[in-house]
Short mmCIF file of C-alpha atoms in Angstrom, two decimals:
data_model
loop_
_atom_site.label_atom_id
_atom_site.label_comp_id
_atom_site.label_asym_id
_atom_site.label_seq_id
_atom_site.Cartn_x
_atom_site.Cartn_y
_atom_site.Cartn_z
CA MET A 1 -13.06 12.12 -1.13
CA ILE A 2 -16.22 10.62 -2.84
CA ILE A 3 -15.05 7.07 -3.10
CA LYS A 4 -17.21 5.75 -5.81
CA LYS A 5 -16.49 1.85 -6.68
CA THR A 6 -18.80 1.65 -10.35
CA LEU A 7 -19.77 4.46 -12.00
CA SER A 8 -23.17 5.22 -13.73
CA GLU A 9 -24.26 6.99 -16.12
CA ASP A 10 -25.34 10.20 -14.28
CA SER A 11 -21.62 10.11 -12.42
CA ASP A 12 -21.18 13.39 -10.56
CA ALA A 13 -22.07 16.23 -12.39
CA GLY A 14 -19.03 18.72 -12.28
CA PHE A 15 -15.89 18.14 -14.90
CA SER A 16 -12.73 16.77 -14.26
CA VAL A 17 -8.61 16.74 -13.82
CA VAL A 18 -8.10 12.64 -14.21
CA THR A 19 -4.45 10.24 -13.60
CA ILE A 20 -4.48 6.67 -13.86
CA GLY A 21 -2.86 3.84 -12.29
CA THR A 22 -2.59 1.53 -9.76
CA PHE A 23 -1.01 3.77 -7.42
CA ASP A 24 0.66 1.19 -5.36
CA GLY A 25 2.61 2.72 -1.76
CA VAL A 26 0.79 5.89 -2.79
CA HIS A 27 4.67 7.01 -2.47
CA VAL A 28 6.67 10.26 -2.86
CA GLY A 29 6.94 9.64 -6.25
CA HIS A 30 3.39 9.37 -6.62
CA LYS A 31 2.70 12.48 -4.14
CA LYS A 32 4.17 14.84 -6.74
CA ILE A 33 2.08 13.50 -9.31
CA LEU A 34 -1.21 13.65 -6.89
CA ASP A 35 0.22 17.44 -6.43
CA ARG A 36 0.06 18.04 -9.26
CA LEU A 37 -3.11 16.67 -10.00
CA ILE A 38 -4.76 18.55 -7.21
CA SER A 39 -3.49 22.03 -7.84
CA THR A 40 -4.43 21.31 -11.39
CA ALA A 41 -8.02 20.68 -10.55
CA ARG A 42 -7.89 23.73 -8.26
CA ALA A 43 -6.59 26.44 -10.60
CA ASN A 44 -9.35 25.32 -13.11
CA ASN A 45 -12.10 24.74 -10.81
CA LEU A 46 -12.14 20.93 -11.66
CA LYS A 47 -12.14 17.90 -9.47
CA SER A 48 -9.25 16.12 -8.81
CA THR A 49 -9.95 12.05 -9.56
CA ILE A 50 -8.07 9.19 -9.52
CA PHE A 51 -9.00 5.71 -12.07
CA THR A 52 -7.53 3.10 -10.04
CA PHE A 53 -8.35 -0.99 -10.63
CA PHE A 54 -8.90 -3.65 -8.00
CA PRO A 55 -8.05 -5.99 -8.21
CA HIS A 56 -4.50 -5.60 -9.79
CA PRO A 57 -4.55 -6.74 -13.76
CA ARG A 58 -1.97 -8.86 -13.09
CA MET A 59 -4.66 -10.57 -10.44
CA VAL A 60 -7.06 -11.13 -12.78
CA LEU A 61 -5.15 -11.85 -16.84
CA GLN A 62 -2.45 -13.85 -15.64
CA GLN A 63 -3.33 -15.07 -12.15
CA ASP A 64 -0.30 -14.13 -10.71
CA ALA A 65 -1.24 -15.00 -6.49
CA ASP A 66 2.66 -14.27 -5.85
CA ILE A 67 1.89 -10.63 -6.70
CA LYS A 68 2.84 -8.53 -3.63
CA LEU A 69 1.73 -5.23 -3.56
CA ILE A 70 2.72 -2.38 -0.55
CA ASN A 71 -0.72 -1.65 0.32
CA THR A 72 -3.59 -3.17 0.85
CA LEU A 73 -7.09 -1.67 -0.89
CA ASP A 74 -7.79 -0.27 2.56
CA GLU A 75 -4.88 0.97 3.36
CA LYS A 76 -4.50 2.97 -0.41
CA ILE A 77 -7.90 4.39 0.30
CA SER A 78 -6.90 5.45 3.79
CA ILE A 79 -3.34 7.11 3.02
CA LEU A 80 -5.27 8.85 -0.34
CA GLU A 81 -7.90 9.64 2.40
CA LYS A 82 -5.23 12.71 3.52
CA SER A 83 -4.30 13.81 -0.05
CA GLY A 84 -6.90 16.08 -0.36
CA LEU A 85 -7.99 13.97 -3.34
CA ASP A 86 -11.11 15.06 -4.33
CA GLN A 87 -12.48 11.13 -5.95
CA LEU A 88 -11.40 8.06 -6.11
CA ILE A 89 -12.60 5.97 -8.59
CA LEU A 90 -12.28 1.74 -7.72
CA TYR A 91 -13.08 0.26 -10.93
CA PRO A 92 -13.28 -3.19 -11.07
CA PHE A 93 -10.97 -5.18 -13.52
CA THR A 94 -12.20 -7.75 -15.12
CA ARG A 95 -11.48 -10.09 -18.13
CA GLU A 96 -14.04 -8.46 -20.19
CA PHE A 97 -13.42 -4.86 -18.87
CA SER A 98 -9.87 -5.69 -20.43
CA ARG A 99 -10.74 -6.32 -23.93
CA LEU A 100 -12.61 -2.43 -24.13
CA THR A 101 -11.05 -0.49 -27.32
CA ALA A 102 -8.97 2.45 -26.90
CA ILE A 103 -11.84 4.40 -28.01
CA GLU A 104 -14.43 2.69 -25.96
CA PHE A 105 -12.55 3.06 -22.67
CA VAL A 106 -12.24 7.08 -23.91
CA ARG A 107 -15.55 7.52 -24.62
CA ASP A 108 -17.62 5.12 -22.41
CA ILE A 109 -15.16 6.01 -19.43
CA ILE A 110 -13.12 8.70 -19.53
CA VAL A 111 -15.43 11.34 -21.92
CA ASN A 112 -19.32 10.29 -20.81
CA LYS A 113 -18.82 9.14 -16.83
CA LEU A 114 -15.66 11.28 -15.84
CA HIS A 115 -16.40 14.05 -17.80
CA ALA A 116 -12.50 14.61 -17.54
CA LYS A 117 -11.43 18.01 -19.30
CA LYS A 118 -7.46 17.25 -18.62
CA VAL A 119 -5.44 13.60 -18.19
CA ILE A 120 -2.19 13.52 -16.44
CA ILE A 121 -0.44 10.66 -17.44
CA GLY A 122 2.83 8.97 -17.78
CA TYR A 123 5.01 9.57 -21.07
CA ASP A 124 5.21 5.18 -21.03
CA HIS A 125 1.13 4.83 -20.67
CA ARG A 126 -0.58 2.24 -22.48
CA PHE A 127 -4.49 1.32 -23.01
CA GLY A 128 -7.23 -0.35 -24.43
CA ARG A 129 -7.50 -3.90 -25.53
CA ASN A 130 -4.23 -5.54 -25.42
CA ARG A 131 -2.35 -2.17 -24.51
CA THR A 132 -2.23 -1.14 -27.82
CA ALA A 133 -2.95 2.49 -27.44
CA THR A 134 -0.29 4.96 -26.56
CA ILE A 135 -0.29 8.51 -25.10
CA ASN A 136 -0.37 9.88 -28.97
CA ASP A 137 -3.50 7.92 -29.55
CA LEU A 138 -4.40 9.55 -26.19
CA LYS A 139 -3.78 13.20 -27.37
CA GLN A 140 -5.58 12.76 -30.39
CA PHE A 141 -9.03 11.76 -28.55
CA GLY A 142 -8.59 14.40 -26.67
CA GLU A 143 -8.68 16.88 -29.47
CA ALA A 144 -12.05 14.51 -30.94
CA TYR A 145 -13.30 15.02 -27.33
CA ASP A 146 -12.56 18.49 -25.64
CA PHE A 147 -9.89 16.83 -23.33
CA GLU A 148 -6.79 18.44 -22.89
CA VAL A 149 -3.62 15.80 -22.40
CA GLU A 150 0.03 16.62 -20.04
CA GLU A 151 2.02 14.35 -20.25
CA ILE A 152 4.56 13.20 -17.40
CA GLY A 153 7.97 13.39 -18.56
CA VAL A 154 10.34 10.58 -18.51
CA GLU A 155 12.46 11.80 -15.35
CA GLU A 156 8.86 11.43 -13.31
CA VAL A 157 8.02 7.94 -14.69
CA ASN A 158 11.55 6.79 -14.02
CA ALA A 159 11.38 8.28 -10.78
CA VAL A 160 7.44 6.50 -9.57
CA SER A 161 9.20 3.12 -11.18
CA VAL A 162 12.73 3.21 -9.08
CA SER A 163 10.73 4.59 -5.68
CA SER A 164 8.71 1.73 -6.68
CA THR A 165 11.36 -0.76 -7.02
CA LYS A 166 13.57 0.17 -3.97
CA ILE A 167 11.00 0.17 -1.09
CA ARG A 168 9.89 -4.10 -2.63
CA LYS A 169 13.27 -4.95 -2.48
CA ALA A 170 14.14 -2.54 0.95
CA LEU A 171 11.55 -4.32 2.23
CA GLN A 172 12.45 -8.06 1.61
CA GLU A 173 15.23 -7.02 3.11
CA GLY A 174 14.61 -4.91 6.28
CA ASP A 175 15.70 -1.77 5.51
CA MET A 176 12.52 0.28 6.88
CA GLU A 177 14.66 3.46 7.11
CA THR A 178 14.80 3.36 3.80
CA ALA A 179 11.19 2.20 2.10
CA ASN A 180 9.95 4.71 4.83
CA THR A 181 11.67 7.29 3.33
CA TYR A 182 10.83 6.50 -0.17
CA LEU A 183 7.02 5.95 1.19
CA GLY A 184 7.08 9.45 3.07
CA TYR A 185 5.64 7.90 5.84
CA ASP A 186 5.87 4.03 7.71
CA PHE A 187 4.87 1.02 6.06
CA MET A 188 2.08 -0.73 7.47
CA LEU A 189 0.28 -4.11 8.61
CA THR A 190 -3.26 -4.06 8.99
CA GLY A 191 -4.72 -7.34 10.83
CA GLU A 192 -6.70 -9.02 13.20
CA VAL A 193 -5.58 -9.91 16.07
CA VAL A 194 -5.78 -13.56 17.29
CA LYS A 195 -5.31 -16.26 19.70
CA GLY A 196 -1.33 -17.80 19.71
CA LYS A 197 -0.17 -20.66 20.86
CA GLY A 198 0.67 -18.71 24.26
CA LEU A 199 4.56 -18.67 24.65
CA GLY A 200 4.93 -15.15 24.94
CA ARG A 201 3.10 -14.94 27.82
CA GLN A 202 4.88 -18.17 29.31
CA ILE A 203 8.38 -15.90 28.89
CA ARG A 204 7.02 -12.75 30.58
CA PHE A 205 6.82 -11.78 26.73
CA PRO A 206 2.77 -11.80 25.75
CA THR A 207 2.13 -11.27 22.06
CA ALA A 208 -0.45 -9.98 19.61
CA ASN A 209 -0.71 -12.20 16.46
CA LEU A 210 -1.84 -10.39 14.09
CA HIS A 211 -3.67 -12.31 11.23
CA ILE A 212 -3.39 -10.50 7.55
CA ALA A 213 -6.58 -12.13 5.66
CA GLU A 214 -5.02 -10.38 2.10
CA LYS A 215 -3.07 -12.68 1.13
CA TYR A 216 -1.13 -10.17 -2.04
CA LYS A 217 0.13 -8.04 1.12
CA LEU A 218 4.23 -7.84 0.95
CA ILE A 219 5.35 -8.90 4.21
CA PRO A 220 9.03 -7.78 5.54
CA GLY A 221 12.00 -10.09 5.54
CA ASN A 222 12.19 -11.85 8.43
CA GLY A 223 13.19 -10.65 11.83
CA VAL A 224 12.28 -8.69 15.01
CA TYR A 225 10.95 -4.88 14.43
CA VAL A 226 10.37 -2.02 16.47
CA VAL A 227 6.80 -0.80 15.59
CA LYS A 228 4.02 0.82 16.91
CA SER A 229 0.67 1.77 16.82
CA HIS A 230 -2.88 4.04 17.51
CA ILE A 231 -5.08 1.55 19.69
CA ASP A 232 -8.08 3.91 21.99
CA GLY A 233 -6.41 6.74 21.39
CA LYS A 234 -2.80 6.47 22.29
CA ASN A 235 0.39 6.06 20.60
CA VAL A 236 1.57 2.20 21.54
CA TYR A 237 5.15 1.15 20.92
CA GLY A 238 6.18 -2.05 20.51
CA MET A 239 8.57 -4.78 19.10
CA MET A 240 7.26 -7.07 16.29
CA ASN A 241 9.11 -10.66 15.15
CA ILE A 242 8.10 -11.93 11.50
CA GLY A 243 9.40 -15.59 10.52
CA PHE A 244 8.60 -18.86 12.13
CA ASN A 245 9.75 -19.42 15.62
CA PRO A 246 12.63 -21.54 15.11
CA THR A 247 13.24 -22.03 18.71
CA VAL A 248 10.38 -23.73 18.92
CA ASP A 249 10.29 -25.60 15.43
CA GLY A 250 7.73 -23.60 13.98
CA LYS A 251 6.51 -24.48 11.09
CA ASN A 252 4.48 -21.44 9.99
CA GLN A 253 5.67 -18.10 9.26
CA SER A 254 3.85 -15.34 12.33
CA ILE A 255 3.52 -11.82 13.18
CA GLU A 256 3.41 -11.64 16.59
CA ILE A 257 3.98 -8.16 18.81
CA HIS A 258 5.12 -7.50 22.27
CA PHE A 259 3.40 -4.06 23.36
CA PHE A 260 4.92 -1.97 25.54
CA ASP A 261 3.33 -1.06 29.21
CA PHE A 262 0.13 -2.56 28.12
CA ASP A 263 -2.06 -4.84 29.38
CA ARG A 264 -5.79 -4.70 27.25
CA ASP A 265 -7.58 -7.84 25.71
CA ILE A 266 -7.27 -6.44 22.06
CA TYR A 267 -8.13 -10.27 20.73
CA GLY A 268 -11.28 -9.88 17.11
CA ARG A 269 -10.46 -6.35 16.78
CA LYS A 270 -8.64 -4.80 13.47
CA ILE A 271 -5.32 -2.40 14.30
CA GLN A 272 -2.60 -1.23 11.93
CA VAL A 273 0.75 -1.97 12.61
CA ASP A 274 3.23 0.90 11.83
CA MET A 275 6.90 0.02 11.03
CA LEU A 276 10.09 1.82 11.90
CA LYS A 277 13.34 0.59 11.90
CA ARG A 278 15.04 -3.37 11.93
CA LEU A 279 16.63 -5.29 15.10
CA ARG A 280 18.02 -8.06 14.32
CA ASP A 281 17.53 -11.12 12.37
CA GLU A 282 15.68 -14.48 13.45
CA VAL A 283 17.66 -16.18 15.03
CA ARG A 284 17.17 -20.14 16.52
CA PHE A 285 18.30 -20.24 20.06
CA GLU A 286 19.29 -23.20 21.71
CA SER A 287 16.69 -23.21 24.67
CA VAL A 288 13.76 -21.17 25.43
CA GLU A 289 15.73 -19.40 28.43
CA ALA A 290 18.31 -18.49 25.75
CA LEU A 291 15.35 -16.15 24.12
CA SER A 292 13.83 -15.56 26.92
CA VAL A 293 17.13 -13.18 27.35
CA GLN A 294 17.30 -11.79 24.08
CA LEU A 295 13.76 -10.60 23.96
CA GLU A 296 14.98 -8.56 26.95
CA LYS A 297 17.95 -7.39 25.76
CA ASP A 298 15.97 -6.60 22.37
CA ARG A 299 13.30 -4.76 24.63
CA GLU A 300 16.34 -2.45 26.14
CA ASN A 301 17.06 -1.87 22.03
CA ALA A 302 13.94 -1.34 21.21
CA LEU A 303 12.95 1.59 24.01
CA LYS A 304 16.61 3.16 23.39
CA TYR A 305 15.53 3.26 19.94
CA ILE A 306 12.14 5.26 20.72
CA ALA A 307 13.63 6.85 23.25
CA ASP A 308 16.02 8.79 21.17
CA PHE A 309 15.04 9.00 17.43
CA LEU A 310 11.35 9.43 18.40
#
């Protein structure tokens, strides 16, 4: 897959079939659109192309610092790389870009830079300055500039919308089974392993503390989870706590992973952690000893889940 963050006038020779959207989550609803995009491209000797934006438009136009996305940009790229897509255009979303008129966007980008012969787009898609242009306008531009417009029907667009809504709700509730079913893969957290306070090691449960730089990344609800990571060529399982460590009066939310049968120094490394199942709520215990007893039970439950279901 070719990834482009800018579009020069002499962008890749050859014609393309294009779809436009944020594709946050790249979930099962999106996959139907991706499959149609890719199969159409192959059948017509075109390049399958996603045109997407970064940052998210709401971050720029509304300065919405509270927006939470299912994927970081790097995670989305990694998922799309496995899809068979030919081109991913990561266009920088700016206020200046948002002021392009509909005809400027179609003529200058869709036609002159992406060389689109076909655009696959939702029935409710709006574009151009103040999002005033509709799919009917796009079809008229297609007639003028010699590209076809394929409309994604209301049922499929609603399915994508419902999937995204259900995924976010499930993640906020810690319902990993539902979230992962709609995603079509295991929800992931990606970050750097940093040093914590060392409490885990004192009670025989050393942890890798995960720092996620992207503040817009959606973090599932507080609790204890069964997780998996791929480190140095092998799958490593463990349990993760998301929360505030109330037993020791923690003030800030942390993400801590205790890996099973693993004793390597991974400080400073960037790892991906796949979240499989939520075991329990985060609880304030009467003592550190009581916490340690519960962690033993959590480990047993996690290992049983891994043995039974994986």
